[in-house]
Amino acid sequence: MKEVILVKFGEMALKGQNRYSFEDILLKQIKYRLRPLGRFIYTSAQSTIYIEPEEEGTDLDEAVSRLRKVFGIATICRACVCEKDFADMQKKAVAYLKETFEDAQSFKVEAKRADKAFPMKSPEICRELGGTISEAFPHLHVDVHEPDVTVVAEVRDTNAYIHADKLKGAGGLPLGSSGKALLLLSGGIDSPVAGYMMAKRGIQVSAIHFVSPPYTSDRARLKVEQLCQKMTDYCGDVNFYCVPFTKIQEELRRRCPEEYFTILMRRLMMLIAQEIAAKEEALALITGESVGQVASQTLHAMVCTDAVCHVPVFRPLIGMDKTEIIEIARRIDTFDISIQPYEDCCTVFTPRHPKIRPQLAAIEAAQAAGDFEEMIREAVEGTECKRFRVVF
Ligand code: ATP
Ligand code: MG
């Protein structure tokens, strides 16, 4: 039996004229993910994309599992393709839905009749097809309010389609429809989640990571690269920038008061990140901070950090508890990588008694004691870039 996949868009359906460009971007993302599985014919109509495999034996299970990670999709379902002939629809519905009905007790039928020339009207399709199903599966009863299975019969231009269980898509907006931003990616639990959340809003995410060899090891960097690779599941291809940060941290330790280390480090990271963002044509920065989680994430500290930023800094986790963040990290499968115990450049240089409520003037004075300008330029020049691609 011939099957297709129906993909319904989510929120972008609301975007008026822009909708067409959203649709194009979504279609491009879908094609990129499905291309390795074979050739498909794509048709779109009424907030739905019809994906039809050209060859028999195409792995549709795999196609569906890939589509579930594509932002901009509200629901996904598989449907069987019928002739526009009611007898064919009846026959195929019974054969196609057999497994679906095995564990069900109740069902209802909905009909969508896009082709108004089709001889039967929607209520009639529902009634007749409902009758056929009841006869073929006597253990089922009709429940129009809370059915276990909702069968949908769609009659369109060239074919009719029968489908049942809908899967939830990843939601959000298609990647790249909202521009690009640069994520400060550490090896921790939070920042990959922050990247995922902004990608969900259609932002193409690039990542920047600061290393301080020999204080931080190759293993720590590899862990972050692993995270970056994992992030491509949802974020698509990710450009990864690795910044040598040792000299700056040593200068900090030499010249600046210890209690300000973390905030000064944060400010210096932001200064470098903004230069890389400009090269990447990224319009904003993203961090995994959440208010009060650690000393550098108090409101006072963030004010001092943001004082060096001339681009917006997005902190999508700002109001979330750690447990909520962990829940998402598990769901997107970054958690197990994040908890591998490798040191981060921040932890290596953590002050014993960090200032919880730093004042901007004091921070600026502390920073002025170091000679950072040239070092920042060197760090930017010494930055390595790698591209992580979606793995198939
Ligand atoms: P995470 O779990 O994301 O590491 P965290 O709770 O450990 O966060 P911090 O270590 O204070 O918090 O870092 C706060 C944010 O600063 C991180 O979410 C990340 O965006 C950024 N950051 C920290 N260390 C680095 C690093 N070595 N390279 C790039 N960004 C970093
Ligand atoms: Mg961290």
Short mmCIF file of C-alpha atoms and ligand atoms in Angstrom, two decimals:
data_model
loop_
_atom_site.label_atom_id
_atom_site.label_comp_id
_atom_site.label_asym_id
_atom_site.label_seq_id
_atom_site.Cartn_x
_atom_site.Cartn_y
_atom_site.Cartn_z
CA MET A 1 0.00 0.00 0.00
CA LYS A 2 1.36 3.40 -0.93
CA GLU A 3 2.05 5.72 1.99
CA VAL A 4 2.86 9.41 2.33
CA ILE A 5 3.87 11.58 5.26
CA LEU A 6 1.77 14.63 6.06
CA VAL A 7 3.47 17.42 7.90
CA LYS A 8 1.43 20.28 9.33
CA PHE A 9 3.08 23.56 10.15
CA GLY A 10 2.67 25.15 13.49
CA GLU A 11 2.62 28.74 14.40
CA MET A 12 4.10 30.05 11.16
CA ALA A 13 0.71 29.53 9.61
CA LEU A 14 -0.18 32.77 11.41
CA LYS A 15 2.49 34.89 9.84
CA GLY A 16 0.56 36.43 6.96
CA GLN A 17 2.55 37.23 3.83
CA ASN A 18 5.78 36.05 5.45
CA ARG A 19 4.30 32.64 5.62
CA TYR A 20 5.54 31.74 2.16
CA SER A 21 9.16 32.40 3.05
CA PHE A 22 8.72 30.44 6.28
CA GLU A 23 7.31 27.61 4.24
CA ASP A 24 10.26 27.71 1.83
CA ILE A 25 12.73 27.60 4.69
CA LEU A 26 10.90 24.72 6.34
CA LEU A 27 10.79 22.79 3.08
CA LYS A 28 14.52 23.29 2.64
CA GLN A 29 15.16 21.96 6.15
CA ILE A 30 12.94 18.95 5.56
CA LYS A 31 14.61 18.13 2.26
CA TYR A 32 18.06 18.40 3.83
CA ARG A 33 17.11 15.86 6.49
CA LEU A 34 15.33 13.43 4.20
CA ARG A 35 17.57 13.53 1.13
CA PRO A 36 19.83 10.68 2.34
CA LEU A 37 16.79 8.40 2.62
CA GLY A 38 15.80 8.54 -1.03
CA ARG A 39 13.82 10.70 -3.41
CA PHE A 40 10.54 12.27 -2.40
CA ILE A 41 7.91 14.39 -4.09
CA TYR A 42 6.89 17.40 -2.02
CA THR A 43 3.57 19.17 -2.42
CA SER A 44 2.14 21.76 -0.12
CA ALA A 45 -1.42 22.87 0.36
CA GLN A 46 -3.41 24.30 3.24
CA SER A 47 -0.68 24.42 5.92
CA THR A 48 0.33 20.87 5.09
CA ILE A 49 3.32 19.45 3.25
CA TYR A 50 2.73 16.09 1.54
CA ILE A 51 5.86 14.00 1.35
CA GLU A 52 5.62 11.11 -1.03
CA PRO A 53 8.48 8.63 -1.48
CA GLU A 54 9.31 8.02 -5.14
CA GLU A 55 10.67 4.54 -4.55
CA GLU A 56 9.07 1.62 -2.83
CA GLY A 57 10.75 0.43 0.34
CA THR A 58 11.82 3.91 1.49
CA ASP A 59 12.33 3.86 5.26
CA LEU A 60 9.42 5.98 6.44
CA ASP A 61 9.99 5.16 10.13
CA GLU A 62 13.37 6.81 9.85
CA ALA A 63 11.90 9.70 7.87
CA VAL A 64 9.35 10.33 10.62
CA SER A 65 11.95 10.18 13.37
CA ARG A 66 14.05 12.76 11.50
CA LEU A 67 11.06 15.00 10.92
CA ARG A 68 10.33 15.00 14.64
CA LYS A 69 13.49 17.04 15.16
CA VAL A 70 12.68 19.68 12.57
CA PHE A 71 11.47 22.97 14.05
CA GLY A 72 8.40 24.54 12.50
CA ILE A 73 6.41 21.31 12.35
CA ALA A 74 3.34 20.99 14.60
CA THR A 75 2.22 17.47 13.74
CA ILE A 76 3.36 14.57 11.59
CA CYS A 77 1.36 11.63 10.37
CA ARG A 78 1.58 8.82 7.93
CA ALA A 79 -1.29 8.30 5.56
CA CYS A 80 -2.23 5.72 2.97
CA VAL A 81 -2.91 6.92 -0.52
CA CYS A 82 -6.27 5.93 -2.07
CA GLU A 83 -7.95 6.42 -5.40
CA LYS A 84 -10.61 9.10 -5.31
CA ASP A 85 -13.13 6.39 -5.16
CA PHE A 86 -15.08 5.56 -2.03
CA ALA A 87 -14.86 1.77 -2.44
CA ASP A 88 -11.08 2.01 -2.63
CA MET A 89 -11.05 4.25 0.47
CA GLN A 90 -13.12 1.71 2.42
CA LYS A 91 -10.93 -1.20 1.43
CA LYS A 92 -7.68 0.59 2.19
CA ALA A 93 -8.89 2.08 5.47
CA VAL A 94 -9.63 -1.38 6.84
CA ALA A 95 -6.29 -2.82 5.73
CA TYR A 96 -4.22 0.20 6.69
CA LEU A 97 -5.66 0.81 10.14
CA LYS A 98 -5.73 -2.82 11.29
CA GLU A 99 -2.75 -2.52 13.62
CA THR A 100 -3.80 0.88 14.94
CA PHE A 101 -7.16 -0.55 15.99
CA GLU A 102 -5.71 -3.57 17.78
CA ASP A 103 -5.29 -1.79 21.12
CA ALA A 104 -8.18 0.65 20.69
CA GLN A 105 -11.71 0.46 21.97
CA SER A 106 -13.31 3.46 20.35
CA PHE A 107 -12.92 5.61 17.25
CA LYS A 108 -14.47 8.34 15.20
CA VAL A 109 -14.11 9.45 11.59
CA GLU A 110 -13.45 12.99 10.39
CA ALA A 111 -13.66 13.91 6.75
CA LYS A 112 -11.97 16.75 4.87
CA ARG A 113 -13.22 17.33 1.42
CA ALA A 114 -10.91 19.78 -0.36
CA ASP A 115 -12.25 18.59 -3.71
CA LYS A 116 -15.79 19.86 -3.73
CA ALA A 117 -16.57 17.84 -6.87
CA PHE A 118 -16.28 14.59 -4.93
CA PRO A 119 -19.76 13.04 -5.01
CA MET A 120 -20.10 12.39 -1.27
CA LYS A 121 -20.29 15.19 1.27
CA SER A 122 -18.24 15.09 4.48
CA PRO A 123 -21.01 13.86 6.87
CA GLU A 124 -21.78 11.06 4.47
CA ILE A 125 -18.12 10.03 4.20
CA CYS A 126 -17.92 9.93 8.01
CA ARG A 127 -21.07 7.91 8.38
CA GLU A 128 -20.33 5.38 5.66
CA LEU A 129 -16.66 4.90 6.51
CA GLY A 130 -17.59 4.64 10.21
CA GLY A 131 -20.00 1.86 9.28
CA THR A 132 -17.36 0.01 7.29
CA ILE A 133 -14.90 0.21 10.18
CA SER A 134 -17.45 -0.92 12.77
CA GLU A 135 -18.27 -3.93 10.64
CA ALA A 136 -14.65 -4.88 10.07
CA PHE A 137 -13.64 -4.37 13.72
CA PRO A 138 -16.61 -5.36 15.88
CA HIS A 139 -14.67 -4.73 19.14
CA LEU A 140 -14.75 -0.97 18.46
CA HIS A 141 -17.48 1.48 19.31
CA VAL A 142 -17.95 5.00 18.06
CA ASP A 143 -17.11 7.80 20.48
CA VAL A 144 -17.27 11.26 18.98
CA HIS A 145 -16.05 13.05 22.12
CA GLU A 146 -13.02 11.10 23.36
CA PRO A 147 -12.16 8.41 20.85
CA ASP A 148 -9.00 6.32 21.21
CA VAL A 149 -8.42 6.72 17.48
CA THR A 150 -9.51 9.52 15.20
CA VAL A 151 -9.54 8.41 11.58
CA VAL A 152 -9.21 11.20 9.06
CA ALA A 153 -10.30 10.81 5.46
CA GLU A 154 -9.07 13.61 3.20
CA VAL A 155 -10.24 13.98 -0.35
CA ARG A 156 -7.90 16.22 -2.32
CA ASP A 157 -7.13 17.11 -5.94
CA THR A 158 -5.51 13.94 -7.20
CA ASN A 159 -5.97 11.42 -4.42
CA ALA A 160 -7.69 10.65 -1.18
CA TYR A 161 -5.76 9.93 2.02
CA ILE A 162 -6.60 7.97 5.14
CA HIS A 163 -4.68 8.51 8.34
CA ALA A 164 -4.98 8.08 12.08
CA ASP A 165 -2.48 8.72 14.84
CA LYS A 166 -0.78 12.11 14.71
CA LEU A 167 2.64 12.59 16.25
CA LYS A 168 3.66 15.81 17.86
CA GLY A 169 6.36 17.68 15.94
CA ALA A 170 9.18 19.76 17.43
CA GLY A 171 7.11 22.95 17.25
CA GLY A 172 8.68 26.41 17.01
CA LEU A 173 9.80 28.11 13.81
CA PRO A 174 11.96 26.76 10.98
CA LEU A 175 15.71 27.06 11.50
CA GLY A 176 17.15 30.13 9.90
CA SER A 177 13.85 31.99 9.68
CA SER A 178 14.90 34.30 12.55
CA GLY A 179 18.54 35.06 11.71
CA LYS A 180 21.69 33.88 13.39
CA ALA A 181 23.11 34.08 16.94
CA LEU A 182 26.29 32.92 18.67
CA LEU A 183 25.96 30.59 21.66
CA LEU A 184 28.56 30.63 24.44
CA LEU A 185 28.87 26.89 24.81
CA SER A 186 30.53 25.46 27.89
CA GLY A 187 30.68 21.79 28.69
CA GLY A 188 27.88 22.13 31.22
CA ILE A 189 24.23 21.18 31.23
CA ASP A 190 22.75 24.60 30.61
CA SER A 191 24.27 26.12 27.51
CA PRO A 192 23.28 23.33 25.07
CA VAL A 193 19.71 23.67 26.32
CA ALA A 194 19.89 27.44 25.77
CA GLY A 195 21.05 26.82 22.19
CA TYR A 196 18.21 24.37 21.59
CA MET A 197 15.64 26.86 22.88
CA MET A 198 16.78 29.68 20.63
CA ALA A 199 17.03 27.32 17.65
CA LYS A 200 13.43 26.42 18.35
CA ARG A 201 12.54 30.06 17.71
CA GLY A 202 14.07 29.81 14.25
CA ILE A 203 17.55 31.06 15.11
CA GLN A 204 20.51 29.50 13.34
CA VAL A 205 22.95 28.82 16.17
CA SER A 206 26.75 28.97 15.97
CA ALA A 207 28.82 28.11 19.04
CA ILE A 208 31.89 29.59 20.71
CA HIS A 209 33.92 27.84 23.38
CA PHE A 210 36.84 29.14 25.46
CA VAL A 211 39.70 26.80 26.37
CA SER A 212 42.68 27.34 28.65
CA PRO A 213 45.28 24.69 28.00
CA PRO A 214 47.12 23.34 29.91
CA TYR A 215 44.63 24.16 32.71
CA THR A 216 41.89 22.57 30.65
CA SER A 217 42.51 19.27 28.85
CA ASP A 218 41.91 18.05 25.32
CA ARG A 219 39.24 15.78 26.75
CA ALA A 220 37.31 18.82 27.97
CA ARG A 221 37.40 20.32 24.48
CA LEU A 222 36.40 17.02 22.90
CA LYS A 223 33.43 16.84 25.24
CA VAL A 224 32.26 20.24 24.02
CA GLU A 225 32.73 19.16 20.42
CA GLN A 226 30.64 16.09 21.20
CA LEU A 227 27.95 18.38 22.59
CA CYS A 228 28.10 20.47 19.46
CA GLN A 229 27.67 17.39 17.31
CA LYS A 230 24.71 16.32 19.43
CA MET A 231 23.14 19.76 19.11
CA THR A 232 23.01 19.39 15.32
CA ASP A 233 20.09 16.96 15.82
CA TYR A 234 17.84 19.94 16.40
CA CYS A 235 20.01 22.94 15.51
CA GLY A 236 21.13 21.76 12.07
CA ASP A 237 24.74 22.38 11.01
CA VAL A 238 26.67 24.30 13.67
CA ASN A 239 29.81 26.40 13.18
CA PHE A 240 32.03 25.90 16.21
CA TYR A 241 34.67 28.45 17.31
CA CYS A 242 37.30 27.46 19.84
CA VAL A 243 39.10 30.40 21.47
CA PRO A 244 42.49 30.13 23.20
CA PHE A 245 41.87 31.87 26.52
CA THR A 246 44.92 30.91 28.62
CA LYS A 247 46.90 34.14 28.29
CA ILE A 248 43.92 36.25 29.23
CA GLN A 249 43.20 34.17 32.30
CA GLU A 250 46.83 34.31 33.39
CA GLU A 251 46.85 38.07 32.96
CA LEU A 252 43.68 38.23 35.03
CA ARG A 253 45.25 36.23 37.79
CA ARG A 254 48.39 38.34 37.71
CA ARG A 255 46.76 41.76 37.72
CA CYS A 256 43.19 41.67 38.98
CA PRO A 257 41.59 41.06 42.39
CA GLU A 258 40.59 37.43 42.79
CA GLU A 259 37.06 38.18 43.95
CA TYR A 260 36.32 39.67 40.51
CA PHE A 261 37.84 36.87 38.40
CA THR A 262 34.64 35.30 37.24
CA ILE A 263 32.91 38.48 36.21
CA LEU A 264 35.97 39.86 34.49
CA MET A 265 36.36 36.56 32.68
CA ARG A 266 32.73 36.75 31.60
CA ARG A 267 33.21 40.31 30.30
CA LEU A 268 36.32 39.31 28.37
CA MET A 269 34.50 36.33 26.90
CA MET A 270 31.73 38.65 25.77
CA LEU A 271 34.19 41.04 24.13
CA ILE A 272 35.72 38.20 22.13
CA ALA A 273 32.36 36.59 21.38
CA GLN A 274 31.11 39.85 19.89
CA GLU A 275 34.04 40.00 17.49
CA ILE A 276 33.44 36.43 16.37
CA ALA A 277 29.71 37.15 16.12
CA ALA A 278 30.43 40.04 13.77
CA LYS A 279 32.52 37.73 11.53
CA GLU A 280 29.73 35.14 11.61
CA GLU A 281 27.09 37.77 10.88
CA ALA A 282 25.39 36.69 14.10
CA LEU A 283 23.16 39.40 15.53
CA ALA A 284 23.06 38.34 19.18
CA LEU A 285 24.78 36.22 21.83
CA ILE A 286 23.17 33.37 23.78
CA THR A 287 24.21 32.06 27.20
CA GLY A 288 22.93 29.34 29.52
CA GLU A 289 22.63 31.62 32.54
CA SER A 290 19.75 31.52 34.98
CA VAL A 291 19.27 34.09 37.74
CA GLY A 292 21.03 33.27 40.97
CA GLN A 293 22.33 29.87 39.93
CA VAL A 294 25.94 30.75 40.80
CA ALA A 295 27.82 33.88 41.91
CA SER A 296 28.36 35.13 38.35
CA GLN A 297 24.65 34.89 37.60
CA THR A 298 23.28 37.37 40.09
CA LEU A 299 21.49 40.34 38.64
CA HIS A 300 24.37 42.60 39.66
CA ALA A 301 26.86 40.36 37.90
CA MET A 302 24.80 40.26 34.72
CA VAL A 303 24.56 44.05 34.67
CA CYS A 304 28.36 44.21 34.85
CA THR A 305 28.70 41.62 32.10
CA ASP A 306 26.22 43.27 29.79
CA ALA A 307 27.96 46.62 30.18
CA VAL A 308 30.57 45.48 27.63
CA CYS A 309 27.98 44.16 25.18
CA HIS A 310 26.70 46.14 22.24
CA VAL A 311 24.57 43.30 20.89
CA PRO A 312 21.62 41.70 22.68
CA VAL A 313 22.43 38.79 24.99
CA PHE A 314 19.70 36.16 25.04
CA ARG A 315 19.40 34.03 28.16
CA PRO A 316 16.49 31.71 27.46
CA LEU A 317 16.97 29.82 30.76
CA ILE A 318 16.88 32.96 32.87
CA GLY A 319 13.74 32.07 34.83
CA MET A 320 14.12 28.30 34.91
CA ASP A 321 15.02 25.97 37.76
CA LYS A 322 17.86 23.52 37.32
CA THR A 323 15.42 20.60 37.41
CA GLU A 324 13.47 22.06 34.49
CA ILE A 325 16.67 22.59 32.53
CA ILE A 326 17.78 19.02 33.21
CA GLU A 327 14.45 17.73 31.96
CA ILE A 328 15.03 19.37 28.59
CA ALA A 329 18.69 18.30 28.52
CA ARG A 330 17.59 14.69 28.92
CA ARG A 331 14.94 15.01 26.26
CA ILE A 332 17.36 16.43 23.68
CA ASP A 333 19.98 13.90 24.75
CA THR A 334 22.75 16.31 25.75
CA PHE A 335 22.58 15.49 29.46
CA ASP A 336 24.79 12.38 29.46
CA ILE A 337 27.53 14.21 27.59
CA SER A 338 27.26 17.27 29.83
CA ILE A 339 27.76 15.32 33.05
CA GLN A 340 31.09 13.85 31.98
CA PRO A 341 33.50 15.21 34.57
CA TYR A 342 35.89 17.43 32.62
CA GLU A 343 37.02 20.80 33.86
CA ASP A 344 35.90 24.07 32.30
CA CYS A 345 38.10 27.18 32.11
CA CYS A 346 35.68 28.93 34.49
CA THR A 347 35.95 26.25 37.16
CA VAL A 348 39.74 26.19 36.99
CA PHE A 349 39.90 29.87 37.86
CA THR A 350 36.99 30.09 40.27
CA PRO A 351 37.69 32.57 43.08
CA ARG A 352 37.32 31.33 46.67
CA HIS A 353 35.04 34.23 47.59
CA PRO A 354 33.43 35.72 44.50
CA LYS A 355 31.74 39.13 44.80
CA ILE A 356 28.01 38.48 44.70
CA ARG A 357 26.98 42.12 44.24
CA PRO A 358 29.73 43.69 42.19
CA GLN A 359 29.53 47.40 41.32
CA LEU A 360 30.24 48.33 37.73
CA ALA A 361 32.75 51.07 38.59
CA ALA A 362 34.83 48.68 40.70
CA ILE A 363 34.72 46.04 37.97
CA GLU A 364 35.80 48.52 35.32
CA ALA A 365 38.68 49.69 37.50
CA ALA A 366 39.73 46.09 38.12
CA GLN A 367 39.68 45.33 34.41
CA ALA A 368 41.75 48.41 33.62
CA ALA A 369 44.59 46.98 35.73
CA GLY A 370 45.14 44.30 33.10
CA ASP A 371 46.47 44.80 29.60
CA PHE A 372 43.83 42.97 27.63
CA GLU A 373 43.37 44.75 24.34
CA GLU A 374 46.22 43.12 22.48
CA MET A 375 45.41 39.76 24.09
CA ILE A 376 41.84 39.92 22.89
CA ARG A 377 43.03 40.55 19.36
CA GLU A 378 45.43 37.60 19.61
CA ALA A 379 42.70 35.35 20.97
CA VAL A 380 40.40 36.26 18.10
CA GLU A 381 43.17 35.64 15.58
CA GLY A 382 44.04 32.30 17.20
CA THR A 383 40.45 31.08 17.16
CA GLU A 384 39.87 27.83 15.31
CA CYS A 385 36.65 27.12 13.44
CA LYS A 386 35.07 23.77 12.67
CA ARG A 387 31.73 22.96 11.13
CA PHE A 388 29.60 20.22 12.66
CA ARG A 389 27.07 18.73 10.31
CA VAL A 390 23.92 16.77 10.99
CA VAL A 391 24.86 13.10 11.03
CA PHE A 392 22.69 10.69 9.15
P1 ATP B 1 26.61 25.59 31.86
O1 ATP B 1 25.88 24.42 32.43
O2 ATP B 1 26.05 26.05 30.56
O3 ATP B 1 28.10 25.38 31.86
P2 ATP B 1 26.80 26.82 34.38
O4 ATP B 1 25.63 26.69 35.25
O5 ATP B 1 27.94 25.88 34.62
O6 ATP B 1 26.32 26.76 32.87
P3 ATP B 1 28.66 29.00 34.30
O7 ATP B 1 29.81 28.07 34.29
O8 ATP B 1 28.66 30.13 35.25
O9 ATP B 1 27.26 28.30 34.52
O10 ATP B 1 28.50 29.60 32.86
C1 ATP B 1 27.43 30.44 32.52
C2 ATP B 1 27.36 30.57 31.01
O11 ATP B 1 28.58 31.14 30.50
C3 ATP B 1 27.26 29.22 30.33
O12 ATP B 1 25.92 28.80 30.25
C4 ATP B 1 27.83 29.52 28.98
O13 ATP B 1 26.87 30.16 28.14
C5 ATP B 1 28.94 30.51 29.30
N1 ATP B 1 30.23 29.82 29.47
C6 ATP B 1 30.81 29.38 30.62
N2 ATP B 1 32.01 28.81 30.38
C7 ATP B 1 32.21 28.88 29.05
C8 ATP B 1 33.26 28.46 28.17
N3 ATP B 1 34.36 27.84 28.60
N4 ATP B 1 33.13 28.71 26.85
C9 ATP B 1 32.02 29.33 26.38
N5 ATP B 1 31.01 29.73 27.15
C10 ATP B 1 31.10 29.52 28.48
MG MG B 2 29.59 25.73 33.33
#
